[in-house]
Amino acid sequence: MEDEKDLREALRDTLAACGYTVECCSNGPDGLDALCSGGCDLALLDRMLPGMDGLDVLRQARGAGVRTPVLMLTALDAVGDRVAGLDAGADDYLAKPFAAEELLARVRALGRRPAEWEGGAALCRGDVELRVQDRLLTGPSGAHTLSQRECALLELFLRNPGVTLPRERILLNVWGPDSDVESGNIDNYIHLVRRRLRLVGSRMELVTRRGAGYRLEADPC
């Protein structure tokens, strides 16, 4: 969903060249209809659209229960703008101008996220189920209630299985861009989540990749 014709056509051609089937919209109302139709696996959404702002499109779609991953594209890159986009329901945020290689990498990353269970009530990966709303983790040996931060951290990894997540992304997604939390707190929460996984009897493992970040492995060797 992009109102600038040249950029819209460039995005279409770039994605099509990589094998994606692309449907283009040039205004907010058409974009909302496309999202709510349920036929999209991923949406690229411009922040500033005629007829309806991109944030309003996203809020209305999420309010209608649309769970489609959304990558927001915008020329507005201040911290407050990024927060507004993420709070409205965006899964990722990319500032203009951007390189085609980065756009494609982010599209691939969002495409690797596992599908949620019907109704969006739970996430399932490997031998565990996480009911996000209840913060309840269930595994082969039972269930355990997580703290809000533990739940947010584990949810991030369950949505990105097998992907090494750098510390910067973890801080942004779990603590937020305005947080002054120390990086060492990530280590503490990684330790806690590892304990929770063991507590419910899971074989899944949060693996440390030195200098790169952390990765959730469903079937560690």
CSV table of C-alpha atoms in Angstrom, one decimal:
chain,number,residue,atom,x,y,z
A,1,MET,CA,0.0,0.0,0.0
A,2,GLU,CA,1.9,3.0,-1.3
A,3,ASP,CA,0.6,6.2,-2.9
A,4,GLU,CA,3.8,7.2,-4.7
A,5,LYS,CA,3.4,5.6,-8.2
A,6,ASP,CA,7.1,5.2,-8.9
A,7,LEU,CA,7.9,3.6,-5.6
A,8,ARG,CA,4.8,1.5,-5.7
A,9,GLU,CA,5.8,0.1,-9.1
A,10,ALA,CA,9.5,-0.4,-8.0
A,11,LEU,CA,8.4,-2.4,-5.0
A,12,ARG,CA,6.0,-4.4,-7.1
A,13,ASP,CA,8.8,-5.2,-9.6
A,14,THR,CA,11.4,-6.0,-6.9
A,15,LEU,CA,9.0,-8.4,-5.1
A,16,ALA,CA,7.7,-10.0,-8.2
A,17,ALA,CA,11.3,-10.7,-9.4
A,18,CYS,CA,11.8,-12.7,-6.2
A,19,GLY,CA,8.7,-14.8,-6.8
A,20,TYR,CA,6.1,-13.0,-4.7
A,21,THR,CA,2.6,-12.4,-6.0
A,22,VAL,CA,1.9,-8.7,-5.4
A,23,GLU,CA,-1.3,-6.8,-5.1
A,24,CYS,CA,-1.0,-3.0,-5.1
A,25,CYS,CA,-3.2,-0.4,-3.4
A,26,SER,CA,-2.7,3.4,-3.7
A,27,ASN,CA,-5.0,4.7,-0.9
A,28,GLY,CA,-6.0,3.8,2.7
A,29,PRO,CA,-9.6,2.5,2.2
A,30,ASP,CA,-8.5,0.1,-0.6
A,31,GLY,CA,-5.6,-1.0,1.6
A,32,LEU,CA,-7.9,-1.7,4.5
A,33,ASP,CA,-10.2,-3.8,2.3
A,34,ALA,CA,-7.3,-5.8,1.0
A,35,LEU,CA,-6.0,-6.5,4.5
A,36,CYS,CA,-9.5,-7.5,5.8
A,37,SER,CA,-10.1,-9.8,2.8
A,38,GLY,CA,-7.8,-12.4,4.4
A,39,GLY,CA,-5.9,-13.1,1.2
A,40,CYS,CA,-2.6,-11.5,2.1
A,41,ASP,CA,0.3,-13.3,3.7
A,42,LEU,CA,2.2,-10.1,4.3
A,43,ALA,CA,1.5,-6.4,3.9
A,44,LEU,CA,3.8,-3.4,3.2
A,45,LEU,CA,2.0,-0.4,4.5
A,46,ASP,CA,3.0,3.2,3.9
A,47,ARG,CA,2.4,5.5,6.9
A,48,MET,CA,1.0,8.4,4.9
A,49,LEU,CA,-1.8,7.4,2.5
A,50,PRO,CA,-4.6,9.4,0.9
A,51,GLY,CA,-8.1,8.7,2.2
A,52,MET,CA,-7.0,7.1,5.4
A,53,ASP,CA,-3.7,7.3,7.3
A,54,GLY,CA,-1.6,4.1,7.5
A,55,LEU,CA,-1.9,4.1,11.2
A,56,ASP,CA,-5.7,4.2,11.0
A,57,VAL,CA,-5.6,1.4,8.4
A,58,LEU,CA,-3.6,-0.7,10.8
A,59,ARG,CA,-5.6,0.0,13.9
A,60,GLN,CA,-8.9,-0.8,12.1
A,61,ALA,CA,-7.4,-4.0,10.6
A,62,ARG,CA,-6.1,-5.2,14.0
A,63,GLY,CA,-9.4,-4.3,15.6
A,64,ALA,CA,-11.2,-6.5,13.1
A,65,GLY,CA,-8.9,-9.4,14.1
A,66,VAL,CA,-6.5,-9.3,11.1
A,67,ARG,CA,-3.3,-11.1,12.1
A,68,THR,CA,-1.4,-10.5,8.8
A,69,PRO,CA,2.2,-9.5,9.4
A,70,VAL,CA,2.6,-5.8,8.5
A,71,LEU,CA,5.9,-4.0,7.6
A,72,MET,CA,5.4,-0.3,7.8
A,73,LEU,CA,7.2,1.9,5.4
A,74,THR,CA,7.6,5.6,6.1
A,75,ALA,CA,9.7,8.7,5.8
A,76,LEU,CA,9.0,9.5,9.4
A,77,ASP,CA,11.8,8.0,11.5
A,78,ALA,CA,11.7,9.7,14.8
A,79,VAL,CA,11.4,7.5,17.9
A,80,GLY,CA,7.9,8.7,18.5
A,81,ASP,CA,6.9,7.8,14.9
A,82,ARG,CA,8.4,4.3,15.3
A,83,VAL,CA,6.6,3.8,18.6
A,84,ALA,CA,3.3,4.9,17.1
A,85,GLY,CA,3.6,2.4,14.3
A,86,LEU,CA,4.5,-0.5,16.5
A,87,ASP,CA,1.8,0.4,19.0
A,88,ALA,CA,-0.8,0.5,16.2
A,89,GLY,CA,0.1,-3.1,15.4
A,90,ALA,CA,3.0,-3.1,13.0
A,91,ASP,CA,5.3,-6.1,13.1
A,92,ASP,CA,8.3,-4.2,11.7
A,93,TYR,CA,9.2,-0.6,10.7
A,94,LEU,CA,11.5,0.5,7.8
A,95,ALA,CA,12.4,4.1,7.1
A,96,LYS,CA,12.6,5.6,3.7
A,97,PRO,CA,14.9,5.7,1.8
A,98,PHE,CA,15.9,2.0,2.1
A,99,ALA,CA,17.9,-0.5,0.1
A,100,ALA,CA,16.0,-3.2,-1.7
A,101,GLU,CA,18.2,-5.8,0.0
A,102,GLU,CA,17.1,-4.7,3.4
A,103,LEU,CA,13.5,-4.7,2.4
A,104,LEU,CA,13.7,-8.2,1.1
A,105,ALA,CA,15.5,-9.4,4.2
A,106,ARG,CA,12.8,-8.0,6.4
A,107,VAL,CA,10.1,-9.6,4.2
A,108,ARG,CA,11.8,-12.9,4.5
A,109,ALA,CA,12.1,-12.6,8.3
A,110,LEU,CA,8.4,-11.8,8.7
A,111,GLY,CA,7.6,-14.7,6.4
A,112,ARG,CA,9.5,-17.1,8.6
A,113,ARG,CA,7.2,-16.4,11.6
A,114,PRO,CA,5.0,-19.4,12.5
A,115,ALA,CA,1.3,-19.0,12.1
A,116,GLU,CA,-0.8,-18.4,15.2
A,117,TRP,CA,-3.5,-20.8,16.3
A,118,GLU,CA,-7.1,-20.2,15.2
A,119,GLY,CA,-8.4,-17.0,16.9
A,120,GLY,CA,-4.9,-15.9,17.8
A,121,ALA,CA,-5.3,-17.3,21.3
A,122,ALA,CA,-2.0,-19.2,21.4
A,123,LEU,CA,1.3,-19.7,19.7
A,124,CYS,CA,2.6,-23.3,19.2
A,125,ARG,CA,6.2,-24.2,18.4
A,126,GLY,CA,8.0,-27.5,18.9
A,127,ASP,CA,6.7,-29.1,22.1
A,128,VAL,CA,5.3,-25.9,23.8
A,129,GLU,CA,2.2,-23.8,23.6
A,130,LEU,CA,2.2,-20.2,24.8
A,131,ARG,CA,-1.2,-18.5,25.5
A,132,VAL,CA,-0.1,-14.9,25.3
A,133,GLN,CA,-3.2,-13.3,26.8
A,134,ASP,CA,-3.0,-15.6,29.9
A,135,ARG,CA,0.9,-15.6,29.9
A,136,LEU,CA,0.6,-19.4,30.2
A,137,LEU,CA,3.4,-21.7,29.0
A,138,THR,CA,2.5,-25.4,28.5
A,139,GLY,CA,4.9,-28.2,27.7
A,140,PRO,CA,5.2,-32.0,28.1
A,141,SER,CA,5.6,-31.8,31.9
A,142,GLY,CA,2.9,-29.3,32.7
A,143,ALA,CA,2.1,-25.5,32.6
A,144,HIS,CA,3.6,-22.4,34.2
A,145,THR,CA,2.5,-18.8,34.3
A,146,LEU,CA,5.1,-16.3,33.1
A,147,SER,CA,5.7,-12.7,34.1
A,148,GLN,CA,4.7,-10.1,31.5
A,149,ARG,CA,8.3,-9.5,30.4
A,150,GLU,CA,9.1,-13.3,30.2
A,151,CYS,CA,6.0,-13.8,28.1
A,152,ALA,CA,7.0,-11.0,25.7
A,153,LEU,CA,10.5,-12.3,25.3
A,154,LEU,CA,9.4,-15.9,24.7
A,155,GLU,CA,6.7,-14.7,22.3
A,156,LEU,CA,9.4,-12.9,20.3
A,157,PHE,CA,11.5,-16.1,19.9
A,158,LEU,CA,8.5,-18.3,19.1
A,159,ARG,CA,7.5,-15.9,16.3
A,160,ASN,CA,11.1,-16.1,15.0
A,161,PRO,CA,12.2,-19.8,15.3
A,162,GLY,CA,15.7,-20.6,14.2
A,163,VAL,CA,16.5,-16.9,13.7
A,164,THR,CA,19.4,-15.3,15.6
A,165,LEU,CA,18.0,-12.1,17.2
A,166,PRO,CA,20.5,-9.4,18.0
A,167,ARG,CA,20.3,-7.8,21.4
A,168,GLU,CA,19.3,-4.5,19.9
A,169,ARG,CA,16.2,-6.0,18.4
A,170,ILE,CA,15.3,-7.8,21.6
A,171,LEU,CA,15.5,-4.5,23.5
A,172,LEU,CA,13.4,-2.7,20.9
A,173,ASN,CA,10.6,-5.4,20.8
A,174,VAL,CA,10.5,-6.3,24.4
A,175,TRP,CA,11.4,-3.2,26.3
A,176,GLY,CA,10.7,-0.5,23.7
A,177,PRO,CA,12.8,2.2,22.0
A,178,ASP,CA,12.5,4.7,24.8
A,179,SER,CA,13.6,2.3,27.6
A,180,ASP,CA,16.8,3.0,29.4
A,181,VAL,CA,17.1,-0.7,30.6
A,182,GLU,CA,20.7,-2.0,30.7
A,183,SER,CA,21.7,-4.6,28.1
A,184,GLY,CA,22.6,-7.0,30.9
A,185,ASN,CA,18.9,-7.3,31.8
A,186,ILE,CA,18.5,-9.3,28.6
A,187,ASP,CA,20.8,-12.0,30.0
A,188,ASN,CA,18.8,-12.2,33.2
A,189,TYR,CA,15.6,-12.7,31.3
A,190,ILE,CA,17.1,-15.2,28.9
A,191,HIS,CA,18.2,-17.2,32.0
A,192,LEU,CA,14.6,-17.0,33.4
A,193,VAL,CA,13.0,-18.1,30.1
A,194,ARG,CA,15.4,-21.0,29.9
A,195,ARG,CA,14.4,-22.1,33.4
A,196,ARG,CA,10.7,-21.8,32.4
A,197,LEU,CA,11.2,-24.0,29.4
A,198,ARG,CA,12.9,-26.6,31.5
A,199,LEU,CA,10.2,-26.4,34.1
A,200,VAL,CA,7.5,-27.4,31.6
A,201,GLY,CA,9.7,-30.2,30.3
A,202,SER,CA,10.5,-28.7,26.9
A,203,ARG,CA,13.4,-29.7,24.7
A,204,MET,CA,13.5,-26.3,23.1
A,205,GLU,CA,16.6,-24.3,23.9
A,206,LEU,CA,17.7,-20.6,23.8
A,207,VAL,CA,21.2,-20.7,22.3
A,208,THR,CA,23.7,-17.9,22.8
A,209,ARG,CA,25.5,-16.8,19.6
A,210,ARG,CA,28.4,-14.8,20.8
A,211,GLY,CA,28.6,-11.4,19.2
A,212,ALA,CA,25.4,-12.1,17.3
A,213,GLY,CA,22.5,-12.6,19.8
A,214,TYR,CA,20.2,-15.4,20.7
A,215,ARG,CA,18.4,-18.1,18.8
A,216,LEU,CA,15.5,-20.5,19.7
A,217,GLU,CA,16.2,-24.0,18.6
A,218,ALA,CA,13.2,-26.4,18.6
A,219,ASP,CA,15.3,-29.6,18.4
A,220,PRO,CA,18.7,-28.8,19.9
A,221,CYS,CA,21.4,-31.5,19.3
